[in-house]
Amino acid sequence: MLTFQKLAQPQSLAEAYEILTAQKNNFLLGGGAFLRLSSARRSTAVDLSACKLSYIEETESEVRLGAMATLRDLEVHPSLRQLGCGVAQRAVSHIIGVQFRQSVTVGGSVFGRFGFSDLLPALLVLGASVHLYKGGAVPLAQFMELPPQKDILTEVVIPKGNCRASYQQMRTSCSDFPLLNVAVSETDGVWKIAVGARPGRAALAMRAAACLEAGAAPEEAARLAAAELSFAGNNRASEAYRRQLCEALTARAVKEVLACN
C-alpha cells in the first residue's frame, strides 16, 4: 500500500502546485481509491478537495468535468446522458459498486492513465481534452502519449456534437478489472475506435477507423483494429485472447453505433 508522511490540503491551485513541486516525491492524492496498487513511500500527499474542482458544468458547446468530480457524479448527471448515447456513463457503471464510484475522481482516473481504466476509452472516442494547471489545454489522445509530469489536471472537457457511441467490455467477474474494453463513436461521418486494458493504456485504432469511414463492414474494421494495436498477456488474459476479444467487441460496438438513433 502506498504510504506518505504528510497530508497537505491547499486552498488554491497555486498553493497546490507549489507544494506538489516542492519535493520530487510529493504527489496528488486524488480520490485515494487506488492507494493499495502501489507499495511506494512518499513525502507529502496533496489533497485538492478544497480547490473547488468538484463540478460538472454545461455550456452550449461542451461539458466540463472538474477533476474532483467523482465517477458517480458523472454517472448520474443528466448532461452526460446526451453525449454519445451516454457512453461515458455506461463505461463507469461497470466499476465495482456505487460506494467505490463515489470516491474515485475523474481527475485521478484520467491523470493516472491506468491501463485498466473503463473511462479513458469512452473519453477518447468523445474527443475529450484535458486542462492542466501549467500545461494548458491538451487533447486527451495527445495527453495519453506524454511522459509522467508534475502538473495538476484541473478539468476534462467533452465537446458536444451529433455523436453516436458504444462501450463494450469483458470481465471475469463484475468486481474485477476488465480483460479488455472498447469504445467506438461516429460523429458526422468521422469514426473513432479506442481499445483499453490491452493491458496497456487505451489507444486509438486509427487505420480501423479510417476503414469504417471508407465504408468497410464492421467485421473488417474489427479485424484491422485487432491487427494494428499491440496486446500483451498477464495473469488475467493472454495476448491471443485479448486480440480475439478486441475483434469481437469492436465489431459489436460498431454495429451498436450503426443501430443507435
Short mmCIF file of C-alpha atoms in Angstrom, two decimals:
data_model
loop_
_atom_site.label_atom_id
_atom_site.label_comp_id
_atom_site.label_asym_id
_atom_site.label_seq_id
_atom_site.Cartn_x
_atom_site.Cartn_y
_atom_site.Cartn_z
CA MET A 1 0.00 0.00 0.00
CA LEU A 2 1.24 3.50 -0.84
CA THR A 3 2.14 5.47 2.29
CA PHE A 4 3.01 9.11 2.90
CA GLN A 5 4.32 11.19 5.79
CA LYS A 6 2.20 14.33 5.50
CA LEU A 7 -1.17 15.37 4.07
CA ALA A 8 -1.48 18.87 2.57
CA GLN A 9 -4.90 20.41 1.91
CA PRO A 10 -4.24 23.64 -0.04
CA GLN A 11 -6.97 26.20 -0.59
CA SER A 12 -5.99 27.12 -4.15
CA LEU A 13 -4.44 25.56 -7.24
CA ALA A 14 -1.44 27.87 -6.97
CA GLU A 15 -0.75 26.65 -3.45
CA ALA A 16 -1.33 23.04 -4.51
CA TYR A 17 1.16 23.32 -7.37
CA GLU A 18 3.76 24.92 -5.10
CA ILE A 19 3.52 22.04 -2.61
CA LEU A 20 3.44 19.40 -5.36
CA THR A 21 6.66 20.64 -6.94
CA ALA A 22 8.48 21.39 -3.67
CA GLN A 23 9.84 17.83 -3.47
CA LYS A 24 10.33 15.17 -6.12
CA ASN A 25 8.24 12.51 -4.35
CA ASN A 26 5.25 14.68 -3.42
CA PHE A 27 2.13 13.55 -5.24
CA LEU A 28 -1.55 14.28 -5.83
CA LEU A 29 -3.87 12.15 -3.73
CA GLY A 30 -6.95 12.27 -6.00
CA GLY A 31 -9.78 10.20 -4.54
CA GLY A 32 -7.33 7.75 -2.96
CA ALA A 33 -9.17 4.74 -4.40
CA PHE A 34 -6.09 3.00 -5.80
CA LEU A 35 -3.57 3.53 -2.97
CA ARG A 36 -3.29 -0.22 -2.49
CA LEU A 37 -1.97 -0.69 -6.04
CA SER A 38 1.42 0.78 -5.06
CA SER A 39 3.91 0.00 -2.29
CA ALA A 40 5.84 3.27 -2.62
CA ARG A 41 6.59 5.60 0.29
CA ARG A 42 6.16 9.31 -0.42
CA SER A 43 6.71 12.53 1.50
CA THR A 44 3.55 14.64 1.05
CA ALA A 45 0.14 13.82 -0.41
CA VAL A 46 -1.68 16.82 -1.87
CA ASP A 47 -5.47 16.75 -1.42
CA LEU A 48 -7.39 19.01 -3.85
CA SER A 49 -10.73 18.78 -2.00
CA ALA A 50 -10.67 22.47 -1.03
CA CYS A 51 -9.79 23.75 -4.52
CA LYS A 52 -13.40 23.84 -5.80
CA LEU A 53 -12.96 21.26 -8.55
CA SER A 54 -15.97 19.06 -7.69
CA TYR A 55 -18.19 20.33 -10.50
CA ILE A 56 -19.85 19.29 -13.74
CA GLU A 57 -20.82 22.29 -15.86
CA GLU A 58 -22.52 22.53 -19.23
CA THR A 59 -22.28 25.22 -21.91
CA GLU A 60 -23.76 25.38 -25.39
CA SER A 61 -20.72 23.67 -26.87
CA GLU A 62 -19.23 21.43 -24.16
CA VAL A 63 -19.48 19.68 -20.81
CA ARG A 64 -16.72 20.39 -18.28
CA LEU A 65 -15.85 17.85 -15.60
CA GLY A 66 -13.90 19.17 -12.62
CA ALA A 67 -11.02 16.98 -11.53
CA MET A 68 -12.57 16.23 -8.12
CA ALA A 69 -15.98 15.27 -9.53
CA THR A 70 -16.49 11.58 -8.83
CA LEU A 71 -17.36 8.82 -11.25
CA ARG A 72 -20.72 8.61 -9.51
CA ASP A 73 -21.28 12.33 -10.19
CA LEU A 74 -20.56 11.63 -13.86
CA GLU A 75 -22.77 8.55 -13.88
CA VAL A 76 -25.93 10.33 -12.68
CA HIS A 77 -25.51 13.76 -14.30
CA PRO A 78 -28.24 14.42 -16.91
CA SER A 79 -25.94 16.30 -19.31
CA LEU A 80 -23.77 13.21 -19.83
CA ARG A 81 -26.76 11.16 -20.97
CA GLN A 82 -26.92 13.28 -24.13
CA LEU A 83 -23.30 12.78 -25.15
CA GLY A 84 -22.60 9.81 -27.39
CA CYS A 85 -25.64 7.81 -26.28
CA GLY A 86 -24.42 8.10 -22.67
CA VAL A 87 -21.21 6.19 -23.44
CA ALA A 88 -19.20 7.65 -20.52
CA GLN A 89 -21.94 6.81 -18.04
CA ARG A 90 -22.23 3.28 -19.39
CA ALA A 91 -18.46 2.81 -19.12
CA VAL A 92 -18.17 3.80 -15.44
CA SER A 93 -21.30 1.88 -14.44
CA HIS A 94 -19.26 -1.34 -14.67
CA ILE A 95 -16.77 -0.27 -11.98
CA ILE A 96 -17.28 -2.38 -8.81
CA GLY A 97 -20.11 -0.57 -6.95
CA VAL A 98 -21.75 2.76 -6.18
CA GLN A 99 -19.79 3.33 -2.96
CA PHE A 100 -16.50 2.85 -4.78
CA ARG A 101 -17.54 5.14 -7.65
CA GLN A 102 -18.39 7.82 -5.10
CA SER A 103 -14.72 8.00 -4.10
CA VAL A 104 -12.95 7.65 -7.46
CA THR A 105 -12.38 11.05 -9.08
CA VAL A 106 -12.43 11.97 -12.75
CA GLY A 107 -9.06 13.71 -12.44
CA GLY A 108 -7.40 10.76 -10.71
CA SER A 109 -8.76 8.32 -13.28
CA VAL A 110 -7.60 10.38 -16.25
CA PHE A 111 -4.28 11.72 -14.94
CA GLY A 112 -3.25 8.22 -13.82
CA ARG A 113 -3.75 6.89 -17.37
CA PHE A 114 -4.28 3.41 -15.93
CA GLY A 115 -4.33 0.61 -18.46
CA PHE A 116 -7.40 -0.92 -16.81
CA SER A 117 -9.45 2.32 -16.98
CA ASP A 118 -13.04 1.99 -18.19
CA LEU A 119 -13.45 5.75 -18.52
CA LEU A 120 -10.49 6.56 -20.80
CA PRO A 121 -11.69 4.70 -23.94
CA ALA A 122 -15.07 6.44 -23.70
CA LEU A 123 -13.48 9.87 -23.29
CA LEU A 124 -11.13 9.22 -26.21
CA VAL A 125 -13.95 8.49 -28.66
CA LEU A 126 -15.87 11.52 -27.38
CA GLY A 127 -12.93 13.72 -28.41
CA ALA A 128 -12.26 14.95 -24.87
CA SER A 129 -9.41 17.23 -23.86
CA VAL A 130 -7.72 17.81 -20.51
CA HIS A 131 -6.81 21.12 -18.90
CA LEU A 132 -3.57 21.20 -16.93
CA TYR A 133 -2.65 23.92 -14.44
CA LYS A 134 0.68 24.62 -16.14
CA GLY A 135 0.37 22.75 -19.42
CA GLY A 136 -2.93 24.28 -20.54
CA ALA A 137 -5.46 22.52 -22.78
CA VAL A 138 -4.27 19.25 -24.37
CA PRO A 139 -6.30 16.77 -26.45
CA LEU A 140 -6.73 13.58 -24.42
CA ALA A 141 -5.29 11.46 -27.24
CA GLN A 142 -2.11 13.58 -27.10
CA PHE A 143 -2.03 13.57 -23.29
CA MET A 144 -2.11 9.77 -23.30
CA GLU A 145 1.26 9.76 -25.10
CA LEU A 146 3.02 12.26 -22.82
CA PRO A 147 5.56 11.10 -20.22
CA PRO A 148 4.74 11.49 -16.49
CA GLN A 149 4.85 15.11 -15.43
CA LYS A 150 4.49 17.34 -12.38
CA ASP A 151 1.27 19.15 -13.15
CA ILE A 152 -2.32 19.30 -11.94
CA LEU A 153 -5.20 18.17 -14.11
CA THR A 154 -7.96 20.67 -13.33
CA GLU A 155 -10.76 19.50 -15.64
CA VAL A 156 -11.79 17.29 -18.53
CA VAL A 157 -13.75 18.93 -21.36
CA ILE A 158 -16.07 16.97 -23.64
CA PRO A 159 -17.32 18.70 -26.80
CA LYS A 160 -20.96 18.42 -27.74
CA GLY A 161 -21.90 17.14 -31.17
CA ASN A 162 -24.00 14.75 -33.18
CA CYS A 163 -22.15 11.76 -31.74
CA ARG A 164 -23.29 8.13 -31.56
CA ALA A 165 -21.15 5.84 -29.43
CA SER A 166 -20.92 2.41 -27.82
CA TYR A 167 -18.90 0.90 -24.97
CA GLN A 168 -18.15 -2.82 -24.70
CA GLN A 169 -16.10 -4.72 -22.11
CA MET A 170 -15.27 -8.20 -20.86
CA ARG A 171 -14.62 -9.13 -17.23
CA THR A 172 -14.20 -12.43 -15.46
CA SER A 173 -16.41 -11.05 -12.66
CA CYS A 174 -18.30 -7.82 -12.02
CA SER A 175 -15.80 -6.72 -9.34
CA ASP A 176 -12.65 -7.35 -11.42
CA PHE A 177 -10.69 -5.12 -13.77
CA PRO A 178 -11.65 -5.51 -17.45
CA LEU A 179 -9.82 -8.08 -19.53
CA LEU A 180 -10.34 -5.70 -22.46
CA ASN A 181 -12.61 -2.77 -23.23
CA VAL A 182 -13.60 -0.99 -26.45
CA ALA A 183 -15.35 2.28 -27.22
CA VAL A 184 -16.48 3.31 -30.70
CA SER A 185 -18.04 6.57 -31.89
CA GLU A 186 -19.27 8.18 -35.10
CA THR A 187 -19.71 11.96 -35.41
CA ASP A 188 -20.82 13.40 -38.74
CA GLY A 189 -19.12 10.59 -40.64
CA VAL A 190 -15.92 10.58 -38.57
CA TRP A 191 -15.26 7.33 -36.69
CA LYS A 192 -13.11 6.68 -33.61
CA ILE A 193 -12.17 3.34 -32.07
CA ALA A 194 -10.41 3.16 -28.69
CA VAL A 195 -9.20 -0.06 -27.09
CA GLY A 196 -8.09 -0.28 -23.45
CA ALA A 197 -6.88 -2.88 -20.94
CA ARG A 198 -4.61 -4.36 -23.63
CA PRO A 199 -3.36 -4.41 -20.75
CA GLY A 200 -1.61 -1.12 -21.64
CA ARG A 201 -3.16 2.33 -21.85
CA ALA A 202 -6.17 2.89 -24.06
CA ALA A 203 -5.19 3.72 -27.63
CA LEU A 204 -6.97 4.79 -30.80
CA ALA A 205 -7.09 2.38 -33.75
CA MET A 206 -6.62 4.96 -36.49
CA ARG A 207 -6.48 2.69 -39.54
CA ALA A 208 -9.55 0.74 -38.46
CA ALA A 209 -11.49 3.99 -38.01
CA ALA A 210 -10.41 5.19 -41.46
CA CYS A 211 -11.56 1.86 -42.86
CA LEU A 212 -15.05 2.49 -41.49
CA GLU A 213 -15.09 5.97 -43.00
CA ALA A 214 -14.34 4.35 -46.35
CA GLY A 215 -17.43 2.16 -45.99
CA ALA A 216 -15.96 -1.10 -44.67
CA ALA A 217 -18.10 -3.64 -42.85
CA PRO A 218 -17.92 -3.78 -39.02
CA GLU A 219 -16.15 -7.13 -39.10
CA GLU A 220 -13.45 -5.85 -41.45
CA ALA A 221 -12.76 -2.80 -39.28
CA ALA A 222 -12.70 -5.03 -36.19
CA ARG A 223 -10.07 -7.32 -37.73
CA LEU A 224 -7.95 -4.32 -38.62
CA ALA A 225 -8.21 -2.89 -35.09
CA ALA A 226 -7.06 -6.20 -33.63
CA ALA A 227 -4.15 -6.28 -36.08
CA GLU A 228 -2.90 -2.68 -35.76
CA LEU A 229 -2.81 -2.37 -31.96
CA SER A 230 -0.39 -4.11 -29.62
CA PHE A 231 -1.54 -6.53 -26.92
CA ALA A 232 0.16 -8.41 -24.12
CA GLY A 233 -0.64 -11.16 -21.66
CA ASN A 234 -0.80 -11.13 -17.86
CA ASN A 235 -2.43 -13.15 -15.10
CA ARG A 236 -5.89 -12.13 -16.32
CA ALA A 237 -5.71 -12.95 -20.03
CA SER A 238 -3.25 -13.94 -22.75
CA GLU A 239 -2.19 -11.76 -25.66
CA ALA A 240 -4.02 -14.01 -28.13
CA TYR A 241 -7.24 -13.94 -26.13
CA ARG A 242 -7.16 -10.15 -25.86
CA ARG A 243 -6.69 -9.87 -29.61
CA GLN A 244 -9.71 -12.11 -30.16
CA LEU A 245 -11.72 -10.06 -27.67
CA CYS A 246 -10.74 -6.86 -29.48
CA GLU A 247 -12.10 -8.18 -32.76
CA ALA A 248 -15.36 -9.41 -31.22
CA LEU A 249 -16.03 -6.35 -29.04
CA THR A 250 -15.13 -3.86 -31.77
CA ALA A 251 -17.50 -5.47 -34.27
CA ARG A 252 -20.23 -5.47 -31.63
CA ALA A 253 -19.62 -1.81 -30.78
CA VAL A 254 -19.65 -0.68 -34.43
CA LYS A 255 -22.95 -2.48 -35.03
CA GLU A 256 -24.44 -0.85 -31.92
CA VAL A 257 -23.36 2.59 -33.13
CA LEU A 258 -24.92 1.97 -36.54
CA ALA A 259 -28.17 1.00 -34.83
CA CYS A 260 -28.15 3.97 -32.44
CA ASN A 261 -30.53 6.85 -33.11
#
